[in-house]
């Protein structure tokens, strides 16, 4: 994972080296959205044109209330995509230093720390089924927090390995 950026948008990967007090990992994980802004515009244009054509047919037949429901249909699609794109702005950031491991959830408006633990005692658990990594958690004293849930199983496995490597490097700095 150190050399490649997975498609689930781990924006900045682990950084390794011997410099004291450095950050060993600062990974930003964003949810993947398969429809780009251009794709959304094309989709909403097609839905709007189809609904307008349908509305014209129904108005010509005398069904004057049908266009109202077709308009509600367009509004519902817009709201659904608005919620989806809004949730895509929420990112998960995992930072590892020699001192601590910090997981935050961030949006452009706020940032909330969901996990903070000393690097020396933090464990990485990853749950596998066959060759797929189903989950990755950080654990300390019976408590745990899931991380990298937005990644695919393959990417989750790569992330778990990079996370474990970063924690190991950070522990070496502490001596």
Tab-separated table of N, CA and C in Angstrom:
chain	number	residue	atom	x	y	z
A	1	UNK	N	0.812	-1.194	0.000
A	1	UNK	CA	0.000	0.000	0.000
A	1	UNK	C	0.852	1.253	0.000
A	2	UNK	N	2.098	1.133	0.411
A	2	UNK	CA	2.965	2.292	0.489
A	2	UNK	C	3.179	2.930	-0.877
A	3	UNK	N	3.224	2.128	-1.930
A	3	UNK	CA	3.492	2.671	-3.239
A	3	UNK	C	2.256	2.939	-4.063
A	4	UNK	N	1.113	2.428	-3.680
A	4	UNK	CA	-0.074	2.593	-4.507
A	4	UNK	C	-1.214	3.180	-3.706
A	5	UNK	N	-2.085	3.874	-4.408
A	5	UNK	CA	-3.264	4.442	-3.774
A	5	UNK	C	-4.458	3.621	-4.218
A	6	UNK	N	-5.157	2.914	-3.299
A	6	UNK	CA	-6.284	2.086	-3.692
A	6	UNK	C	-7.437	2.922	-4.213
A	7	UNK	N	-8.323	2.287	-4.970
A	7	UNK	CA	-9.415	3.003	-5.610
A	7	UNK	C	-10.454	3.521	-4.631
A	8	UNK	N	-10.448	3.054	-3.399
A	8	UNK	CA	-11.416	3.548	-2.428
A	8	UNK	C	-10.932	4.839	-1.794
A	9	UNK	N	-9.926	5.409	-2.395
A	9	UNK	CA	-9.476	6.744	-2.059
A	9	UNK	C	-8.748	6.846	-0.729
A	10	UNK	N	-7.790	6.012	-0.459
A	10	UNK	CA	-6.891	6.261	0.660
A	10	UNK	C	-5.953	7.337	0.142
A	11	UNK	N	-6.299	8.594	0.398
A	11	UNK	CA	-5.680	9.733	-0.254
A	11	UNK	C	-4.183	9.818	0.006
A	12	UNK	N	-3.769	9.669	1.245
A	12	UNK	CA	-2.341	9.671	1.519
A	12	UNK	C	-2.026	8.433	2.330
A	13	UNK	N	-1.071	7.688	1.880
A	13	UNK	CA	-0.752	6.411	2.506
A	13	UNK	C	0.279	6.543	3.592
A	14	UNK	N	0.826	5.412	4.026
A	14	UNK	CA	1.785	5.420	5.104
A	14	UNK	C	3.109	6.051	4.668
A	15	UNK	N	3.753	6.673	5.623
A	15	UNK	CA	5.053	7.271	5.376
A	15	UNK	C	6.012	6.675	6.393
A	16	UNK	N	7.085	6.056	5.926
A	16	UNK	CA	8.021	5.397	6.816
A	16	UNK	C	9.368	6.092	6.773
A	17	UNK	N	10.137	5.989	7.858
A	17	UNK	CA	11.490	6.527	7.885
A	17	UNK	C	11.999	6.669	9.298
A	18	UNK	N	13.284	6.978	9.474
A	18	UNK	CA	13.897	7.002	10.790
A	18	UNK	C	13.789	8.324	11.528
A	19	UNK	N	13.144	9.349	11.006
A	19	UNK	CA	13.103	10.653	11.640
A	19	UNK	C	12.279	10.590	12.933
A	20	UNK	N	12.841	11.124	14.035
A	20	UNK	CA	12.159	11.092	15.328
A	20	UNK	C	10.939	12.010	15.317
A	21	UNK	N	9.858	11.553	15.949
A	21	UNK	CA	8.649	12.361	16.072
A	21	UNK	C	7.838	12.452	14.794
A	22	UNK	N	8.113	11.628	13.852
A	22	UNK	CA	7.406	11.737	12.584
A	22	UNK	C	6.062	11.025	12.613
A	23	UNK	N	5.292	11.269	11.578
A	23	UNK	CA	4.031	10.579	11.371
A	23	UNK	C	4.311	9.358	10.517
A	24	UNK	N	3.944	8.185	11.009
A	24	UNK	CA	4.204	6.946	10.293
A	24	UNK	C	3.077	6.590	9.329
A	25	UNK	N	1.898	7.077	9.614
A	25	UNK	CA	0.779	6.889	8.695
A	25	UNK	C	-0.180	8.047	8.898
A	26	UNK	N	-0.645	8.588	7.796
A	26	UNK	CA	-1.709	9.586	7.815
A	26	UNK	C	-2.595	9.251	6.622
A	27	UNK	N	-3.468	8.288	6.810
A	27	UNK	CA	-4.323	7.801	5.724
A	27	UNK	C	-5.695	8.441	5.820
A	28	UNK	N	-6.188	8.924	4.704
A	28	UNK	CA	-7.528	9.495	4.615
A	28	UNK	C	-8.351	8.560	3.735
A	29	UNK	N	-9.413	8.006	4.301
A	29	UNK	CA	-10.238	7.034	3.587
A	29	UNK	C	-11.602	7.666	3.327
A	30	UNK	N	-11.957	7.759	2.050
A	30	UNK	CA	-13.248	8.329	1.679
A	30	UNK	C	-14.104	7.255	1.026
A	31	UNK	N	-15.414	7.327	1.222
A	31	UNK	CA	-16.294	6.360	0.559
A	31	UNK	C	-16.233	6.526	-0.956
A	32	UNK	N	-16.305	5.429	-1.654
A	32	UNK	CA	-16.276	5.446	-3.120
A	32	UNK	C	-17.671	5.753	-3.659
A	33	UNK	N	-17.739	6.629	-4.614
A	33	UNK	CA	-18.981	6.913	-5.316
A	33	UNK	C	-18.768	6.598	-6.784
A	34	UNK	N	-19.578	5.716	-7.332
A	34	UNK	CA	-19.362	5.258	-8.700
A	34	UNK	C	-19.878	6.243	-9.743
A	35	UNK	N	-20.708	7.179	-9.349
A	35	UNK	CA	-21.271	8.128	-10.320
A	35	UNK	C	-20.614	9.484	-10.122
A	36	UNK	N	-19.913	9.952	-11.137
A	36	UNK	CA	-19.248	11.252	-11.074
A	36	UNK	C	-20.281	12.378	-11.197
A	37	UNK	N	-19.810	13.597	-11.050
A	37	UNK	CA	-20.710	14.747	-11.189
A	37	UNK	C	-21.265	14.825	-12.610
A	38	UNK	N	-20.416	14.558	-13.580
A	38	UNK	CA	-20.875	14.555	-14.979
A	38	UNK	C	-21.912	13.459	-15.201
A	39	UNK	N	-21.660	12.267	-14.653
A	39	UNK	CA	-22.612	11.161	-14.760
A	39	UNK	C	-23.942	11.502	-14.113
A	40	UNK	N	-23.885	12.192	-12.968
A	40	UNK	CA	-25.110	12.605	-12.289
A	40	UNK	C	-25.911	13.568	-13.167
A	41	UNK	N	-25.223	14.518	-13.779
A	41	UNK	CA	-25.911	15.493	-14.635
A	41	UNK	C	-26.576	14.784	-15.819
A	42	UNK	N	-25.873	13.827	-16.413
A	42	UNK	CA	-26.449	13.069	-17.527
A	42	UNK	C	-27.667	12.277	-17.057
A	43	UNK	N	-27.534	11.588	-15.911
A	43	UNK	CA	-28.647	10.790	-15.387
A	43	UNK	C	-29.868	11.658	-15.084
A	44	UNK	N	-29.674	12.754	-14.396
A	44	UNK	CA	-30.819	13.599	-14.021
A	44	UNK	C	-31.435	14.234	-15.274
A	45	UNK	N	-30.625	14.506	-16.309
A	45	UNK	CA	-31.157	15.034	-17.570
A	45	UNK	C	-32.044	13.993	-18.249
A	46	UNK	N	-31.558	12.739	-18.299
A	46	UNK	CA	-32.349	11.665	-18.922
A	46	UNK	C	-33.651	11.444	-18.163
A	47	UNK	N	-33.584	11.411	-16.818
A	47	UNK	CA	-34.793	11.211	-16.003
A	47	UNK	C	-35.769	12.363	-16.213
A	48	UNK	N	-35.249	13.593	-16.251
A	48	UNK	CA	-36.119	14.762	-16.435
A	48	UNK	C	-36.776	14.753	-17.812
A	49	UNK	N	-36.008	14.465	-18.869
A	49	UNK	CA	-36.573	14.427	-20.226
A	49	UNK	C	-37.623	13.321	-20.325
A	50	UNK	N	-37.321	12.143	-19.782
A	50	UNK	CA	-38.290	11.029	-19.829
A	50	UNK	C	-39.570	11.397	-19.077
A	51	UNK	N	-39.441	12.034	-17.921
A	51	UNK	CA	-40.624	12.428	-17.152
A	51	UNK	C	-41.411	13.533	-17.855
A	52	UNK	N	-40.714	14.452	-18.507
A	52	UNK	CA	-41.426	15.509	-19.241
A	52	UNK	C	-42.187	14.928	-20.435
A	53	UNK	N	-41.571	13.991	-21.129
A	53	UNK	CA	-42.263	13.348	-22.255
A	53	UNK	C	-43.483	12.573	-21.758
A	54	UNK	N	-43.295	11.840	-20.670
A	54	UNK	CA	-44.424	11.098	-20.084
A	54	UNK	C	-45.517	12.054	-19.628
A	55	UNK	N	-45.113	13.165	-19.011
A	55	UNK	CA	-46.095	14.145	-18.531
A	55	UNK	C	-46.891	14.719	-19.703
A	56	UNK	N	-46.215	15.004	-20.809
A	56	UNK	CA	-46.914	15.543	-21.987
A	56	UNK	C	-47.946	14.557	-22.510
A	57	UNK	N	-47.585	13.276	-22.532
A	57	UNK	CA	-48.520	12.251	-22.997
A	57	UNK	C	-49.729	12.190	-22.067
A	58	UNK	N	-49.486	12.182	-20.760
A	58	UNK	CA	-50.599	12.092	-19.805
A	58	UNK	C	-51.476	13.340	-19.815
A	59	UNK	N	-50.876	14.515	-19.961
A	59	UNK	CA	-51.682	15.738	-20.038
A	59	UNK	C	-52.539	15.709	-21.306
A	60	UNK	N	-51.967	15.253	-22.405
A	60	UNK	CA	-52.724	15.142	-23.661
A	60	UNK	C	-53.902	14.173	-23.503
A	61	UNK	N	-53.742	13.124	-22.660
A	61	UNK	CA	-54.809	12.149	-22.419
A	61	UNK	C	-55.821	12.663	-21.392
A	62	UNK	N	-55.508	13.795	-20.750
A	62	UNK	CA	-56.434	14.359	-19.781
A	62	UNK	C	-56.108	14.033	-18.325
A	63	UNK	N	-55.009	13.375	-18.065
A	63	UNK	CA	-54.604	13.049	-16.689
A	63	UNK	C	-53.718	14.179	-16.175
A	64	UNK	N	-54.348	15.220	-15.670
A	64	UNK	CA	-53.618	16.437	-15.303
A	64	UNK	C	-52.803	16.310	-14.018
A	65	UNK	N	-53.086	15.344	-13.162
A	65	UNK	CA	-52.358	15.223	-11.905
A	65	UNK	C	-51.082	14.368	-12.024
A	66	UNK	N	-50.962	13.589	-13.077
A	66	UNK	CA	-49.791	12.722	-13.246
A	66	UNK	C	-48.489	13.529	-13.301
A	67	UNK	N	-48.421	14.682	-13.991
A	67	UNK	CA	-47.163	15.444	-14.009
A	67	UNK	C	-46.683	15.855	-12.609
A	68	UNK	N	-47.613	16.044	-11.683
A	68	UNK	CA	-47.220	16.388	-10.310
A	68	UNK	C	-46.419	15.236	-9.700
A	69	UNK	N	-46.905	14.011	-9.891
A	69	UNK	CA	-46.202	12.850	-9.355
A	69	UNK	C	-44.865	12.616	-10.064
A	70	UNK	N	-44.819	12.909	-11.343
A	70	UNK	CA	-43.552	12.787	-12.070
A	70	UNK	C	-42.550	13.834	-11.577
A	71	UNK	N	-43.028	14.998	-11.219
A	71	UNK	CA	-42.165	16.029	-10.618
A	71	UNK	C	-41.652	15.592	-9.255
A	72	UNK	N	-42.529	14.950	-8.470
A	72	UNK	CA	-42.117	14.421	-7.163
A	72	UNK	C	-41.042	13.350	-7.351
A	73	UNK	N	-41.173	12.568	-8.419
A	73	UNK	CA	-40.173	11.553	-8.746
A	73	UNK	C	-38.803	12.190	-8.965
A	74	UNK	N	-38.739	13.257	-9.711
A	74	UNK	CA	-37.465	13.952	-9.968
A	74	UNK	C	-36.895	14.509	-8.671
A	75	UNK	N	-37.745	15.113	-7.844
A	75	UNK	CA	-37.288	15.653	-6.559
A	75	UNK	C	-36.738	14.533	-5.670
A	76	UNK	N	-37.395	13.372	-5.671
A	76	UNK	CA	-36.926	12.246	-4.855
A	76	UNK	C	-35.545	11.773	-5.303
A	77	UNK	N	-35.316	11.717	-6.618
A	77	UNK	CA	-33.999	11.318	-7.127
A	77	UNK	C	-32.946	12.347	-6.717
A	78	UNK	N	-33.279	13.633	-6.809
A	78	UNK	CA	-32.340	14.685	-6.403
A	78	UNK	C	-32.007	14.589	-4.912
A	79	UNK	N	-32.999	14.360	-4.084
A	79	UNK	CA	-32.767	14.235	-2.641
A	79	UNK	C	-31.896	13.014	-2.340
A	80	UNK	N	-32.183	11.901	-2.984
A	80	UNK	CA	-31.392	10.686	-2.750
A	80	UNK	C	-29.926	10.898	-3.113
A	81	UNK	N	-29.666	11.508	-4.247
A	81	UNK	CA	-28.280	11.763	-4.625
A	81	UNK	C	-27.644	12.823	-3.727
A	82	UNK	N	-28.415	13.798	-3.282
A	82	UNK	CA	-27.881	14.794	-2.345
A	82	UNK	C	-27.414	14.147	-1.056
A	83	UNK	N	-28.209	13.220	-0.529
A	83	UNK	CA	-27.823	12.498	0.688
A	83	UNK	C	-26.588	11.646	0.429
A	84	UNK	N	-26.552	10.969	-0.702
A	84	UNK	CA	-25.411	10.116	-1.044
A	84	UNK	C	-24.126	10.928	-1.170
A	85	UNK	N	-24.166	12.019	-1.894
A	85	UNK	CA	-22.973	12.847	-2.056
A	85	UNK	C	-22.597	13.528	-0.742
A	86	UNK	N	-23.581	13.836	0.087
A	86	UNK	CA	-23.287	14.406	1.406
A	86	UNK	C	-22.518	13.427	2.276
A	87	UNK	N	-22.917	12.160	2.249
A	87	UNK	CA	-22.207	11.160	3.047
A	87	UNK	C	-20.821	10.887	2.485
A	88	UNK	N	-20.599	11.152	1.210
A	88	UNK	CA	-19.280	10.949	0.607
A	88	UNK	C	-18.281	11.978	1.091
A	89	UNK	N	-18.742	13.089	1.619
A	89	UNK	CA	-17.835	14.113	2.140
A	89	UNK	C	-17.292	13.747	3.516
A	90	UNK	N	-17.861	12.722	4.138
A	90	UNK	CA	-17.379	12.274	5.445
A	90	UNK	C	-16.200	11.326	5.222
A	91	UNK	N	-15.065	11.658	5.781
A	91	UNK	CA	-13.867	10.849	5.615
A	91	UNK	C	-13.404	10.307	6.962
A	92	UNK	N	-12.635	9.245	6.880
A	92	UNK	CA	-12.024	8.647	8.064
A	92	UNK	C	-10.525	8.862	7.938
A	93	UNK	N	-9.905	9.416	8.970
A	93	UNK	CA	-8.464	9.660	8.956
A	93	UNK	C	-7.814	8.836	10.052
A	94	UNK	N	-6.770	8.088	9.690
A	94	UNK	CA	-6.010	7.278	10.640
A	94	UNK	C	-4.598	7.848	10.676
A	95	UNK	N	-4.183	8.327	11.864
A	95	UNK	CA	-2.839	8.884	12.041
A	95	UNK	C	-2.087	8.055	13.064
A	96	UNK	N	-0.862	7.728	12.726
A	96	UNK	CA	-0.016	6.972	13.644
A	96	UNK	C	1.290	7.727	13.836
A	97	UNK	N	1.609	8.003	15.085
A	97	UNK	CA	2.895	8.566	15.464
A	97	UNK	C	3.508	7.618	16.494
A	98	UNK	N	4.713	7.908	16.917
A	98	UNK	CA	5.346	7.065	17.932
A	98	UNK	C	4.572	7.133	19.248
A	99	UNK	N	3.877	8.223	19.470
A	99	UNK	CA	3.156	8.418	20.726
A	99	UNK	C	1.770	7.795	20.723
A	100	UNK	N	0.986	7.997	19.640
A	100	UNK	CA	-0.401	7.517	19.669
A	100	UNK	C	-0.965	7.194	18.298
A	101	UNK	N	-2.097	6.504	18.348
A	101	UNK	CA	-2.890	6.165	17.173
A	101	UNK	C	-4.205	6.928	17.321
A	102	UNK	N	-4.551	7.718	16.320
A	102	UNK	CA	-5.762	8.534	16.382
A	102	UNK	C	-6.605	8.274	15.137
A	103	UNK	N	-7.888	7.988	15.352
A	103	UNK	CA	-8.838	7.821	14.248
A	103	UNK	C	-9.877	8.927	14.394
A	104	UNK	N	-10.075	9.696	13.338
A	104	UNK	CA	-11.076	10.757	13.355
A	104	UNK	C	-12.023	10.589	12.177
A	105	UNK	N	-13.245	11.044	12.363
A	105	UNK	CA	-14.213	11.166	11.276
A	105	UNK	C	-14.339	12.656	11.008
A	106	UNK	N	-14.210	13.038	9.746
A	106	UNK	CA	-14.175	14.458	9.391
A	106	UNK	C	-15.102	14.763	8.228
A	107	UNK	N	-15.658	15.956	8.278
A	107	UNK	CA	-16.371	16.540	7.147
A	107	UNK	C	-15.793	17.939	6.964
A	108	UNK	N	-16.189	18.662	5.926
A	108	UNK	CA	-15.700	20.035	5.804
A	108	UNK	C	-16.117	20.932	6.986
A	109	UNK	N	-17.194	20.571	7.705
A	109	UNK	CA	-17.681	21.403	8.801
A	109	UNK	C	-17.181	20.978	10.175
A	110	UNK	N	-16.878	19.714	10.401
A	110	UNK	CA	-16.520	19.254	11.741
A	110	UNK	C	-15.541	18.085	11.687
A	111	UNK	N	-14.923	17.838	12.840
A	111	UNK	CA	-14.008	16.715	12.989
A	111	UNK	C	-14.249	16.119	14.368
A	112	UNK	N	-14.344	14.770	14.441
A	112	UNK	CA	-14.628	14.105	15.709
A	112	UNK	C	-13.650	12.952	15.894
A	113	UNK	N	-12.934	12.954	17.030
A	113	UNK	CA	-12.024	11.862	17.341
A	113	UNK	C	-12.858	10.685	17.836
A	114	UNK	N	-12.716	9.521	17.184
A	114	UNK	CA	-13.473	8.334	17.589
A	114	UNK	C	-12.580	7.311	18.278
A	115	UNK	N	-11.257	7.480	18.182
A	115	UNK	CA	-10.334	6.536	18.823
A	115	UNK	C	-9.007	7.228	19.047
A	116	UNK	N	-8.460	7.054	20.231
A	116	UNK	CA	-7.119	7.534	20.525
A	116	UNK	C	-6.513	6.563	21.521
A	117	UNK	N	-5.342	6.043	21.195
A	117	UNK	CA	-4.695	5.079	22.070
A	117	UNK	C	-3.182	5.177	21.914
A	118	UNK	N	-2.447	4.760	22.939
A	118	UNK	CA	-0.984	4.762	22.815
A	118	UNK	C	-0.530	3.709	21.801
A	119	UNK	N	0.394	4.082	20.958
A	119	UNK	CA	0.871	3.180	19.911
A	119	UNK	C	1.452	1.895	20.489
A	120	UNK	N	2.126	2.000	21.618
A	120	UNK	CA	2.806	0.840	22.189
A	120	UNK	C	1.849	-0.293	22.548
A	121	UNK	N	0.584	0.010	22.832
A	121	UNK	CA	-0.349	-1.018	23.288
A	121	UNK	C	-1.488	-1.302	22.310
A	122	UNK	N	-1.518	-0.636	21.188
A	122	UNK	CA	-2.605	-0.793	20.222
A	122	UNK	C	-2.342	-2.001	19.327
A	123	UNK	N	-3.368	-2.837	19.167
A	123	UNK	CA	-3.297	-4.014	18.296
A	123	UNK	C	-4.162	-3.799	17.056
A	124	UNK	N	-3.736	-4.417	15.980
A	124	UNK	CA	-4.525	-4.415	14.744
A	124	UNK	C	-5.087	-5.821	14.575
A	125	UNK	N	-6.401	-5.929	14.509
A	125	UNK	CA	-7.058	-7.207	14.250
A	125	UNK	C	-7.700	-7.134	12.874
A	126	UNK	N	-7.473	-8.150	12.061
A	126	UNK	CA	-8.217	-8.198	10.799
A	126	UNK	C	-8.840	-9.578	10.684
A	127	UNK	N	-10.092	-9.545	10.271
A	127	UNK	CA	-10.919	-10.739	10.201
A	127	UNK	C	-11.014	-11.184	8.748
A	128	UNK	N	-10.598	-12.423	8.504
A	128	UNK	CA	-10.552	-12.939	7.135
A	128	UNK	C	-11.504	-14.106	6.957
A	129	UNK	N	-11.983	-14.225	5.742
A	129	UNK	CA	-12.747	-15.384	5.298
A	129	UNK	C	-12.167	-15.754	3.943
A	130	UNK	N	-11.528	-16.908	3.890
A	130	UNK	CA	-10.782	-17.338	2.710
A	130	UNK	C	-9.712	-16.291	2.408
A	131	UNK	N	-9.730	-15.666	1.253
A	131	UNK	CA	-8.719	-14.660	0.897
A	131	UNK	C	-9.243	-13.236	1.012
A	132	UNK	N	-10.381	-13.079	1.647
A	132	UNK	CA	-11.005	-11.753	1.758
A	132	UNK	C	-10.901	-11.239	3.191
A	133	UNK	N	-10.536	-9.978	3.334
A	133	UNK	CA	-10.509	-9.348	4.653
A	133	UNK	C	-11.872	-8.712	4.883
A	134	UNK	N	-12.611	-9.242	5.846
A	134	UNK	CA	-13.966	-8.756	6.115
A	134	UNK	C	-13.974	-7.516	7.005
A	135	UNK	N	-13.004	-7.404	7.888
A	135	UNK	CA	-12.982	-6.265	8.787
A	135	UNK	C	-11.611	-6.034	9.385
A	136	UNK	N	-11.341	-4.765	9.728
A	136	UNK	CA	-10.104	-4.373	10.392
A	136	UNK	C	-10.503	-3.548	11.595
A	137	UNK	N	-9.924	-3.881	12.758
A	137	UNK	CA	-10.207	-3.099	13.967
A	137	UNK	C	-8.906	-2.755	14.661
A	138	UNK	N	-8.943	-1.653	15.383
A	138	UNK	CA	-7.883	-1.300	16.314
A	138	UNK	C	-8.389	-1.695	17.686
A	139	UNK	N	-7.541	-2.306	18.508
A	139	UNK	CA	-7.986	-2.804	19.806
A	139	UNK	C	-7.013	-2.393	20.904
A	140	UNK	N	-7.586	-2.172	22.096
A	140	UNK	CA	-6.819	-1.853	23.293
A	140	UNK	C	-7.677	-2.157	24.504
A	141	UNK	N	-7.201	-2.991	25.387
A	141	UNK	CA	-7.860	-3.296	26.663
A	141	UNK	C	-9.322	-3.701	26.500
A	142	UNK	N	-9.613	-4.572	25.583
A	142	UNK	CA	-10.978	-5.051	25.395
A	142	UNK	C	-11.875	-4.125	24.603
A	143	UNK	N	-11.401	-2.951	24.266
A	143	UNK	CA	-12.179	-2.019	23.435
A	143	UNK	C	-11.620	-2.076	22.027
A	144	UNK	N	-12.502	-1.840	21.066
A	144	UNK	CA	-12.044	-1.832	19.682
A	144	UNK	C	-12.900	-0.899	18.843
A	145	UNK	N	-12.320	-0.481	17.734
A	145	UNK	CA	-13.029	0.387	16.798
A	145	UNK	C	-12.751	-0.124	15.383
A	146	UNK	N	-13.798	-0.265	14.568
A	146	UNK	CA	-13.577	-0.679	13.178
A	146	UNK	C	-12.984	0.473	12.366
A	147	UNK	N	-12.083	0.143	11.457
A	147	UNK	CA	-11.499	1.147	10.564
A	147	UNK	C	-11.550	0.631	9.132
A	148	UNK	N	-11.453	1.541	8.201
A	148	UNK	CA	-11.359	1.237	6.762
A	148	UNK	C	-12.563	0.456	6.240
A	149	UNK	N	-13.740	0.720	6.762
A	149	UNK	CA	-14.934	0.020	6.296
A	149	UNK	C	-15.332	0.426	4.880
A	150	UNK	N	-14.886	1.587	4.416
A	150	UNK	CA	-15.241	2.040	3.069
A	150	UNK	C	-14.410	1.364	1.990
A	151	UNK	N	-13.375	0.635	2.388
A	151	UNK	CA	-12.506	-0.026	1.419
A	151	UNK	C	-13.077	-1.378	1.006
A	152	UNK	N	-12.665	-1.856	-0.150
A	152	UNK	CA	-13.049	-3.193	-0.609
A	152	UNK	C	-12.276	-4.226	0.217
A	153	UNK	N	-12.701	-5.495	0.212
A	153	UNK	CA	-11.985	-6.510	0.994
A	153	UNK	C	-10.492	-6.598	0.669
A	154	UNK	N	-10.125	-6.528	-0.600
A	154	UNK	CA	-8.701	-6.579	-0.972
A	154	UNK	C	-7.956	-5.368	-0.423
A	155	UNK	N	-8.542	-4.188	-0.602
A	155	UNK	CA	-7.920	-2.962	-0.116
A	155	UNK	C	-7.852	-2.943	1.409
A	156	UNK	N	-8.877	-3.491	2.051
A	156	UNK	CA	-8.885	-3.585	3.513
A	156	UNK	C	-7.713	-4.424	4.012
A	157	UNK	N	-7.431	-5.532	3.308
A	157	UNK	CA	-6.291	-6.373	3.669
A	157	UNK	C	-4.978	-5.631	3.514
A	158	UNK	N	-4.829	-4.895	2.409
A	158	UNK	CA	-3.624	-4.094	2.191
A	158	UNK	C	-3.500	-3.018	3.265
A	159	UNK	N	-4.625	-2.403	3.608
A	159	UNK	CA	-4.606	-1.356	4.628
A	159	UNK	C	-4.219	-1.937	5.988
A	160	UNK	N	-4.754	-3.116	6.326
A	160	UNK	CA	-4.416	-3.753	7.603
A	160	UNK	C	-2.922	-4.027	7.687
A	161	UNK	N	-2.345	-4.489	6.592
A	161	UNK	CA	-0.906	-4.756	6.566
A	161	UNK	C	-0.107	-3.464	6.732
A	162	UNK	N	-0.491	-2.409	6.006
A	162	UNK	CA	0.197	-1.122	6.117
A	162	UNK	C	0.035	-0.539	7.519
A	163	UNK	N	-1.144	-0.708	8.107
A	163	UNK	CA	-1.413	-0.223	9.460
A	163	UNK	C	-0.519	-0.938	10.469
A	164	UNK	N	-0.428	-2.251	10.349
A	164	UNK	CA	0.430	-3.027	11.252
A	164	UNK	C	1.895	-2.630	11.086
A	165	UNK	N	2.336	-2.431	9.848
A	165	UNK	CA	3.718	-2.010	9.592
A	165	UNK	C	4.004	-0.636	10.191
A	166	UNK	N	3.063	0.286	10.039
A	166	UNK	CA	3.245	1.628	10.584
A	166	UNK	C	3.327	1.595	12.110
A	167	UNK	N	2.492	0.805	12.749
A	167	UNK	CA	2.525	0.691	14.210
A	167	UNK	C	3.844	0.061	14.656
A	168	UNK	N	4.303	-0.937	13.940
A	168	UNK	CA	5.584	-1.581	14.282
A	168	UNK	C	6.737	-0.590	14.160
A	169	UNK	N	6.763	0.183	13.079
A	169	UNK	CA	7.811	1.198	12.898
A	169	UNK	C	7.747	2.249	14.002
A	170	UNK	N	6.546	2.672	14.366
A	170	UNK	CA	6.388	3.673	15.423
A	170	UNK	C	6.862	3.126	16.763
A	171	UNK	N	6.597	1.857	17.035
A	171	UNK	CA	7.057	1.252	18.285
A	171	UNK	C	8.571	1.186	18.329
A	172	UNK	N	9.219	0.931	17.193
A	172	UNK	CA	10.693	0.877	17.141
A	172	UNK	C	11.296	2.215	17.500
A	173	UNK	N	10.635	3.314	17.086
A	173	UNK	CA	11.151	4.645	17.417
A	173	UNK	C	11.190	4.851	18.932
A	174	UNK	N	10.181	4.343	19.601
A	174	UNK	CA	10.111	4.516	21.060
A	174	UNK	C	11.181	3.705	21.772
A	175	UNK	N	11.690	2.682	21.081
A	175	UNK	CA	12.778	1.864	21.640
A	175	UNK	C	12.302	0.838	22.506
